[in-house]
Amino acid sequence: MIRLFSVEEATDTILRRRRATPALSASQRAGMRRLFGEALDAPEAVSRILTDVEARGDDAVREWTRRLDDVDLPDCRVPAAALAAAAARLDPALSAALRQAADRIRAFHRRQPLPSWETSDLGGRLGQRLTPLDRVGVYVPGGSAPLPSSLLMSVIPAQVAGVPTVVVATPPGRPDGAVPDVILAAAHLCGLETVYRIGGAQAIAALAYGTRQVPRVDKIVGAGNLFVTLAKQQLFGQVGLDGLFGPTETVVVADAEAAPDFVAADLLAQAEHDPLATAVLLTPSRVLAEAVQTAMARQLESRERAEILVGALRDRGGIVLTRDLAEAVALAD
């Protein structure tokens, strides 16, 4: 399932795969022809969606959600009561895990040194003043799986920074337009009141331009698929952005004392994001490498997203045997 590589093979094979830019599949190209009447490439398709949302607002958002997600939503905002109801329905163990994660994320970001200051030691009165943005939009991907961790890790830093209004946009998870309970529960845990059930380029456009239902934000943060990333790229300069993110990449550096089950779980947790995800273990221990292979095969049996996992690990993953731990760290760098 996941291959063993030497360092030389790794630099040639894994890095070459990582740098390759995947083209649209035949089914995606067929989808472009169906949606737009011609075989557009992805940037052209995104440009049309952005232009339409800027011109027609909510009507365009509703139409593109219907055409792309097969969901018709006259009102894209999730009722506030639904957030608390989702939290009440959530499995207690999962709810406790979300709370623990939220507490740790908040504690981490509170340690970041971002003070305002001023001095007259340099002549005159100099310094810096850090002012929170008024309104931030968090995009939480959900096309292939609900990712409450993405919500927590984007919303909480904004709250710690003092942003007074944080809103979330996430794709509708079912044909009836419902958002998965775990996403709504995470939003409720953060004290949010506003979640929009829209995804893709139309969600990014609505947050950037503003509509009657979706007021404009000062900055958009959060990862997404190719179309979300292209929408952010094309909106550069019109709204604040955090960055342009590709498929998930994770590297684990471990020695012989690492727990194989933990290493396997870390790799699988990232590889299940996307068939293009890259999950790599760097270790000087062949014993650990083989134990991790066994643990991954065992854990894979209980995973719901086995097809995605197998494809990602086969095509873009690997375990690299290094001469020592220092070489593993150097290769990771």
GROMACS .gro file of C-alpha atoms in nm:
model
  333
    1MET     CA    1   0.000   0.000   0.000
    2ILE     CA    2   0.273   0.249   0.098
    3ARG     CA    3   0.621   0.191  -0.045
    4LEU     CA    4   0.965   0.203   0.112
    5PHE     CA    5   1.211   0.440  -0.059
    6SER     CA    6   1.578   0.516  -0.025
    7VAL     CA    7   1.674   0.882   0.009
    8GLU     CA    8   1.787   0.889  -0.353
    9GLU     CA    9   1.460   0.737  -0.474
   10ALA     CA   10   1.262   0.975  -0.256
   11THR     CA   11   1.415   1.292  -0.395
   12ASP     CA   12   1.358   1.167  -0.748
   13THR     CA   13   1.016   1.004  -0.715
   14ILE     CA   14   0.823   1.168  -0.432
   15LEU     CA   15   0.934   1.522  -0.504
   16ARG     CA   16   0.868   1.480  -0.876
   17ARG     CA   17   0.514   1.366  -0.801
   18ARG     CA   18   0.469   1.655  -0.558
   19ARG     CA   19   0.564   1.915  -0.817
   20ALA     CA   20   0.340   1.775  -1.089
   21THR     CA   21   0.032   1.987  -1.159
   22PRO     CA   22  -0.271   1.760  -1.210
   23ALA     CA   23  -0.488   1.835  -1.512
   24LEU     CA   24  -0.867   1.818  -1.511
   25SER     CA   25  -0.998   1.465  -1.550
   26ALA     CA   26  -1.216   1.361  -1.843
   27SER     CA   27  -1.525   1.369  -1.619
   28GLN     CA   28  -1.438   1.718  -1.496
   29ARG     CA   29  -1.394   1.841  -1.854
   30ALA     CA   30  -1.729   1.687  -1.943
   31GLY     CA   31  -1.880   1.864  -1.645
   32MET     CA   32  -1.743   2.196  -1.770
   33ARG     CA   33  -1.910   2.144  -2.106
   34ARG     CA   34  -2.239   2.055  -1.935
   35LEU     CA   35  -2.231   2.358  -1.705
   36PHE     CA   36  -2.098   2.624  -1.938
   37GLY     CA   37  -2.184   2.493  -2.283
   38GLU     CA   38  -1.818   2.473  -2.377
   39ALA     CA   39  -1.499   2.309  -2.255
   40LEU     CA   40  -1.359   2.587  -2.035
   41ASP     CA   41  -1.050   2.540  -1.825
   42ALA     CA   42  -1.082   2.581  -1.450
   43PRO     CA   43  -0.964   2.948  -1.427
   44GLU     CA   44  -1.211   3.053  -1.698
   45ALA     CA   45  -1.497   2.873  -1.524
   46VAL     CA   46  -1.416   3.037  -1.192
   47SER     CA   47  -1.393   3.379  -1.356
   48ARG     CA   48  -1.746   3.340  -1.494
   49ILE     CA   49  -1.884   3.242  -1.154
   50LEU     CA   50  -1.717   3.540  -0.983
   51THR     CA   51  -1.845   3.783  -1.246
   52ASP     CA   52  -2.197   3.642  -1.217
   53VAL     CA   53  -2.205   3.667  -0.836
   54GLU     CA   54  -2.070   4.021  -0.846
   55ALA     CA   55  -2.345   4.119  -1.090
   56ARG     CA   56  -2.645   3.925  -0.958
   57GLY     CA   57  -2.564   3.858  -0.593
   58ASP     CA   58  -2.783   3.604  -0.412
   59ASP     CA   59  -2.959   3.492  -0.730
   60ALA     CA   60  -2.626   3.387  -0.880
   61VAL     CA   61  -2.515   3.217  -0.558
   62ARG     CA   62  -2.839   3.019  -0.548
   63GLU     CA   63  -2.815   2.923  -0.915
   64TRP     CA   64  -2.454   2.806  -0.896
   65THR     CA   65  -2.525   2.610  -0.579
   66ARG     CA   66  -2.812   2.439  -0.757
   67ARG     CA   67  -2.604   2.366  -1.067
   68LEU     CA   68  -2.287   2.255  -0.891
   69ASP     CA   69  -2.413   2.096  -0.569
   70ASP     CA   70  -2.764   1.997  -0.682
   71VAL     CA   71  -2.913   2.186  -0.387
   72ASP     CA   72  -3.171   2.465  -0.414
   73LEU     CA   73  -3.143   2.704  -0.117
   74PRO     CA   74  -3.362   3.014  -0.110
   75ASP     CA   75  -3.192   3.107   0.218
   76CYS     CA   76  -2.826   3.012   0.247
   77ARG     CA   77  -2.791   3.095   0.617
   78VAL     CA   78  -2.820   2.811   0.866
   79PRO     CA   79  -3.079   2.902   1.136
   80ALA     CA   80  -2.899   2.995   1.457
   81ALA     CA   81  -3.101   2.740   1.656
   82ALA     CA   82  -2.967   2.463   1.433
   83LEU     CA   83  -2.615   2.515   1.566
   84ALA     CA   84  -2.716   2.446   1.925
   85ALA     CA   85  -2.938   2.156   1.818
   86ALA     CA   86  -2.649   1.995   1.628
   87ALA     CA   87  -2.424   2.031   1.933
   88ALA     CA   88  -2.688   1.861   2.150
   89ARG     CA   89  -2.715   1.568   1.905
   90LEU     CA   90  -2.341   1.511   1.877
   91ASP     CA   91  -2.185   1.200   2.025
   92PRO     CA   92  -2.050   1.293   2.371
   93ALA     CA   93  -1.703   1.154   2.299
   94LEU     CA   94  -1.677   1.357   1.977
   95SER     CA   95  -1.808   1.665   2.155
   96ALA     CA   96  -1.541   1.624   2.424
   97ALA     CA   97  -1.272   1.588   2.158
   98LEU     CA   98  -1.385   1.913   1.992
   99ARG     CA   99  -1.376   2.095   2.325
  100GLN     CA  100  -1.027   1.967   2.402
  101ALA     CA  101  -0.902   2.068   2.058
  102ALA     CA  102  -1.059   2.412   2.089
  103ASP     CA  103  -0.901   2.470   2.430
  104ARG     CA  104  -0.557   2.370   2.303
  105ILE     CA  105  -0.583   2.584   1.990
  106ARG     CA  106  -0.692   2.886   2.194
  107ALA     CA  107  -0.412   2.836   2.448
  108PHE     CA  108  -0.154   2.811   2.168
  109HIS     CA  109  -0.261   3.128   1.991
  110ARG     CA  110  -0.281   3.328   2.312
  111ARG     CA  111   0.094   3.271   2.346
  112GLN     CA  112   0.173   3.442   2.017
  113PRO     CA  113   0.358   3.769   2.087
  114LEU     CA  114   0.166   4.034   1.894
  115PRO     CA  115   0.174   4.344   2.115
  116SER     CA  116   0.119   4.702   2.013
  117TRP     CA  117   0.407   4.924   2.127
  118GLU     CA  118   0.560   5.268   2.091
  119THR     CA  119   0.889   5.435   2.174
  120SER     CA  120   1.051   5.774   2.160
  121ASP     CA  121   1.406   5.633   2.190
  122LEU     CA  122   1.457   5.649   1.813
  123GLY     CA  123   1.360   6.013   1.782
  124GLY     CA  124   0.997   6.120   1.756
  125ARG     CA  125   0.720   5.883   1.851
  126LEU     CA  126   0.740   5.549   1.671
  127GLY     CA  127   0.579   5.211   1.712
  128GLN     CA  128   0.317   4.974   1.583
  129ARG     CA  129  -0.053   4.944   1.651
  130LEU     CA  130  -0.229   4.617   1.581
  131THR     CA  131  -0.599   4.659   1.507
  132PRO     CA  132  -0.831   4.359   1.454
  133LEU     CA  133  -1.026   4.340   1.131
  134ASP     CA  134  -1.400   4.401   1.163
  135ARG     CA  135  -1.529   4.098   0.980
  136VAL     CA  136  -1.360   3.772   0.871
  137GLY     CA  137  -1.504   3.492   0.659
  138VAL     CA  138  -1.383   3.136   0.724
  139TYR     CA  139  -1.421   2.883   0.444
  140VAL     CA  140  -1.456   2.527   0.574
  141PRO     CA  141  -1.421   2.264   0.300
  142GLY     CA  142  -1.665   1.977   0.301
  143GLY     CA  143  -1.691   1.836  -0.046
  144SER     CA  144  -1.536   1.501   0.044
  145ALA     CA  145  -1.564   1.498   0.425
  146PRO     CA  146  -1.662   1.735   0.708
  147LEU     CA  147  -1.355   1.901   0.859
  148PRO     CA  148  -1.440   2.056   1.198
  149SER     CA  149  -1.067   2.091   1.267
  150SER     CA  150  -1.042   2.343   0.982
  151LEU     CA  151  -1.317   2.549   1.142
  152LEU     CA  152  -1.157   2.547   1.487
  153MET     CA  153  -0.809   2.626   1.358
  154SER     CA  154  -0.934   2.924   1.154
  155VAL     CA  155  -1.206   3.070   1.375
  156ILE     CA  156  -1.023   3.059   1.708
  157PRO     CA  157  -0.711   3.256   1.599
  158ALA     CA  158  -0.941   3.529   1.465
  159GLN     CA  159  -1.126   3.542   1.796
  160VAL     CA  160  -0.801   3.554   1.994
  161ALA     CA  161  -0.690   3.844   1.772
  162GLY     CA  162  -1.008   4.030   1.869
  163VAL     CA  163  -1.209   4.011   1.544
  164PRO     CA  164  -1.565   4.099   1.652
  165THR     CA  165  -1.749   3.919   1.370
  166VAL     CA  166  -1.647   3.581   1.229
  167VAL     CA  167  -1.871   3.397   0.982
  168VAL     CA  168  -1.837   3.053   0.823
  169ALA     CA  169  -1.918   2.933   0.472
  170THR     CA  170  -1.924   2.558   0.407
  171PRO     CA  171  -2.079   2.343   0.133
  172PRO     CA  172  -2.420   2.184   0.197
  173GLY     CA  173  -2.354   1.826   0.293
  174ARG     CA  174  -2.674   1.663   0.169
  175PRO     CA  175  -2.933   1.715  -0.108
  176ASP     CA  176  -3.163   1.882   0.146
  177GLY     CA  177  -2.897   2.146   0.207
  178ALA     CA  178  -2.808   2.031   0.558
  179VAL     CA  179  -2.459   2.093   0.695
  180PRO     CA  180  -2.304   1.803   0.893
  181ASP     CA  181  -2.375   1.822   1.265
  182VAL     CA  182  -2.006   1.812   1.355
  183ILE     CA  183  -1.943   2.136   1.162
  184LEU     CA  184  -2.239   2.313   1.321
  185ALA     CA  185  -2.140   2.185   1.664
  186ALA     CA  186  -1.786   2.318   1.619
  187ALA     CA  187  -1.929   2.656   1.520
  188HIS     CA  188  -2.155   2.654   1.826
  189LEU     CA  189  -1.859   2.563   2.048
  190CYS     CA  190  -1.679   2.874   1.919
  191GLY     CA  191  -1.982   3.089   1.996
  192LEU     CA  192  -2.056   3.165   1.631
  193GLU     CA  193  -2.400   3.271   1.516
  194THR     CA  194  -2.358   3.277   1.138
  195VAL     CA  195  -2.292   2.978   0.911
  196TYR     CA  196  -2.368   2.994   0.539
  197ARG     CA  197  -2.434   2.665   0.359
  198ILE     CA  198  -2.260   2.755   0.034
  199GLY     CA  199  -1.933   2.629  -0.106
  200GLY     CA  200  -1.698   2.658  -0.400
  201ALA     CA  201  -1.617   2.969  -0.599
  202GLN     CA  202  -1.967   3.111  -0.540
  203ALA     CA  203  -1.908   3.113  -0.164
  204ILE     CA  204  -1.575   3.293  -0.200
  205ALA     CA  205  -1.737   3.545  -0.436
  206ALA     CA  206  -2.025   3.611  -0.195
  207LEU     CA  207  -1.788   3.673   0.095
  208ALA     CA  208  -1.564   3.899  -0.114
  209TYR     CA  209  -1.828   4.108  -0.293
  210GLY     CA  210  -2.112   4.088  -0.044
  211THR     CA  211  -2.476   4.012  -0.121
  212ARG     CA  212  -2.805   4.081   0.053
  213GLN     CA  213  -2.776   3.756   0.249
  214VAL     CA  214  -2.396   3.749   0.286
  215PRO     CA  215  -2.241   4.081   0.395
  216ARG     CA  216  -1.892   4.152   0.264
  217VAL     CA  217  -1.595   4.048   0.478
  218ASP     CA  218  -1.254   4.211   0.518
  219LYS     CA  219  -1.060   3.885   0.485
  220ILE     CA  220  -1.124   3.527   0.372
  221VAL     CA  221  -0.929   3.240   0.530
  222GLY     CA  222  -0.940   2.865   0.491
  223ALA     CA  223  -0.839   2.602   0.239
  224GLY     CA  224  -1.057   2.451  -0.032
  225ASN     CA  225  -1.054   2.266  -0.360
  226LEU     CA  226  -0.905   2.386  -0.689
  227PHE     CA  227  -1.199   2.616  -0.763
  228VAL     CA  228  -1.188   2.777  -0.419
  229THR     CA  229  -0.815   2.836  -0.457
  230LEU     CA  230  -0.857   2.987  -0.805
  231ALA     CA  231  -1.137   3.212  -0.677
  232LYS     CA  232  -0.910   3.342  -0.401
  233GLN     CA  233  -0.631   3.393  -0.652
  234GLN     CA  234  -0.853   3.595  -0.886
  235LEU     CA  235  -0.986   3.808  -0.598
  236PHE     CA  236  -0.639   3.907  -0.476
  237GLY     CA  237  -0.637   4.280  -0.404
  238GLN     CA  238  -1.014   4.303  -0.364
  239VAL     CA  239  -1.035   4.126  -0.028
  240GLY     CA  240  -0.779   4.014   0.228
  241LEU     CA  241  -0.660   3.654   0.185
  242ASP     CA  242  -0.456   3.412   0.394
  243GLY     CA  243  -0.290   3.222   0.112
  244LEU     CA  244  -0.334   2.982  -0.178
  245PHE     CA  245  -0.324   2.621  -0.065
  246GLY     CA  246  -0.274   2.303  -0.263
  247PRO     CA  247  -0.348   1.944  -0.160
  248THR     CA  248  -0.253   1.831   0.190
  249GLU     CA  249   0.113   1.752   0.253
  250THR     CA  250   0.242   1.597   0.574
  251VAL     CA  251   0.585   1.471   0.674
  252VAL     CA  252   0.645   1.265   0.988
  253VAL     CA  253   1.003   1.234   1.119
  254ALA     CA  254   1.037   0.944   1.362
  255ASP     CA  255   1.303   0.720   1.513
  256ALA     CA  256   1.290   0.363   1.640
  257GLU     CA  257   1.121   0.466   1.968
  258ALA     CA  258   0.810   0.607   1.797
  259ALA     CA  259   0.479   0.425   1.836
  260PRO     CA  260   0.391   0.265   1.498
  261ASP     CA  261   0.016   0.298   1.557
  262PHE     CA  262   0.047   0.672   1.621
  263VAL     CA  263   0.265   0.729   1.315
  264ALA     CA  264   0.025   0.528   1.099
  265ALA     CA  265  -0.274   0.724   1.231
  266ASP     CA  266  -0.102   1.057   1.157
  267LEU     CA  267  -0.027   0.954   0.798
  268LEU     CA  268  -0.375   0.815   0.735
  269ALA     CA  269  -0.546   1.121   0.884
  270GLN     CA  270  -0.382   1.341   0.622
  271ALA     CA  271  -0.391   1.101   0.327
  272GLU     CA  272  -0.769   1.064   0.353
  273HIS     CA  273  -0.820   1.432   0.263
  274ASP     CA  274  -0.775   1.390  -0.110
  275PRO     CA  275  -0.634   1.150  -0.373
  276LEU     CA  276  -0.367   1.415  -0.434
  277ALA     CA  277  -0.262   1.432  -0.068
  278THR     CA  278   0.101   1.354   0.010
  279ALA     CA  279   0.186   1.164   0.329
  280VAL     CA  280   0.552   1.078   0.392
  281LEU     CA  281   0.738   0.915   0.682
  282LEU     CA  282   1.113   0.979   0.718
  283THR     CA  283   1.291   0.736   0.951
  284PRO     CA  284   1.629   0.568   0.995
  285SER     CA  285   1.459   0.258   1.139
  286ARG     CA  286   1.359  -0.023   0.903
  287VAL     CA  287   1.188  -0.194   1.197
  288LEU     CA  288   0.966   0.111   1.252
  289ALA     CA  289   0.902   0.147   0.879
  290GLU     CA  290   0.777  -0.209   0.846
  291ALA     CA  291   0.572  -0.182   1.167
  292VAL     CA  292   0.407   0.133   1.033
  293GLN     CA  293   0.323  -0.046   0.707
  294THR     CA  294   0.153  -0.320   0.909
  295ALA     CA  295  -0.031  -0.071   1.132
  296MET     CA  296  -0.156   0.128   0.832
  297ALA     CA  297  -0.291  -0.185   0.666
  298ARG     CA  298  -0.470  -0.281   0.987
  299GLN     CA  299  -0.616   0.066   1.050
  300LEU     CA  300  -0.723   0.100   0.689
  301GLU     CA  301  -0.969  -0.185   0.735
  302SER     CA  302  -1.192   0.035   0.954
  303ARG     CA  303  -1.167   0.355   0.748
  304GLU     CA  304  -1.467   0.473   0.548
  305ARG     CA  305  -1.253   0.656   0.290
  306ALA     CA  306  -1.037   0.358   0.200
  307GLU     CA  307  -1.045   0.420  -0.176
  308ILE     CA  308  -0.910   0.775  -0.138
  309LEU     CA  309  -0.651   0.660   0.115
  310VAL     CA  310  -0.518   0.379  -0.100
  311GLY     CA  311  -0.492   0.605  -0.405
  312ALA     CA  312  -0.311   0.882  -0.219
  313LEU     CA  313  -0.067   0.649  -0.045
  314ARG     CA  314   0.004   0.451  -0.359
  315ASP     CA  315   0.056   0.747  -0.591
  316ARG     CA  316   0.196   1.019  -0.367
  317GLY     CA  317   0.296   0.868  -0.032
  318GLY     CA  318   0.600   0.683   0.090
  319ILE     CA  319   0.829   0.578   0.373
  320VAL     CA  320   1.187   0.697   0.328
  321LEU     CA  321   1.471   0.508   0.498
  322THR     CA  322   1.746   0.752   0.592
  323ARG     CA  323   2.095   0.683   0.723
  324ASP     CA  324   2.024   0.853   1.055
  325LEU     CA  325   1.782   1.095   1.221
  326ALA     CA  326   1.986   1.399   1.120
  327GLU     CA  327   1.948   1.306   0.754
  328ALA     CA  328   1.572   1.263   0.804
  329VAL     CA  329   1.548   1.615   0.949
  330ALA     CA  330   1.762   1.756   0.667
  331LEU     CA  331   1.542   1.586   0.406
  332ALA     CA  332   1.229   1.722   0.575
  333ASP     CA  333   1.378   2.071   0.562
   0.00000   0.00000   0.00000
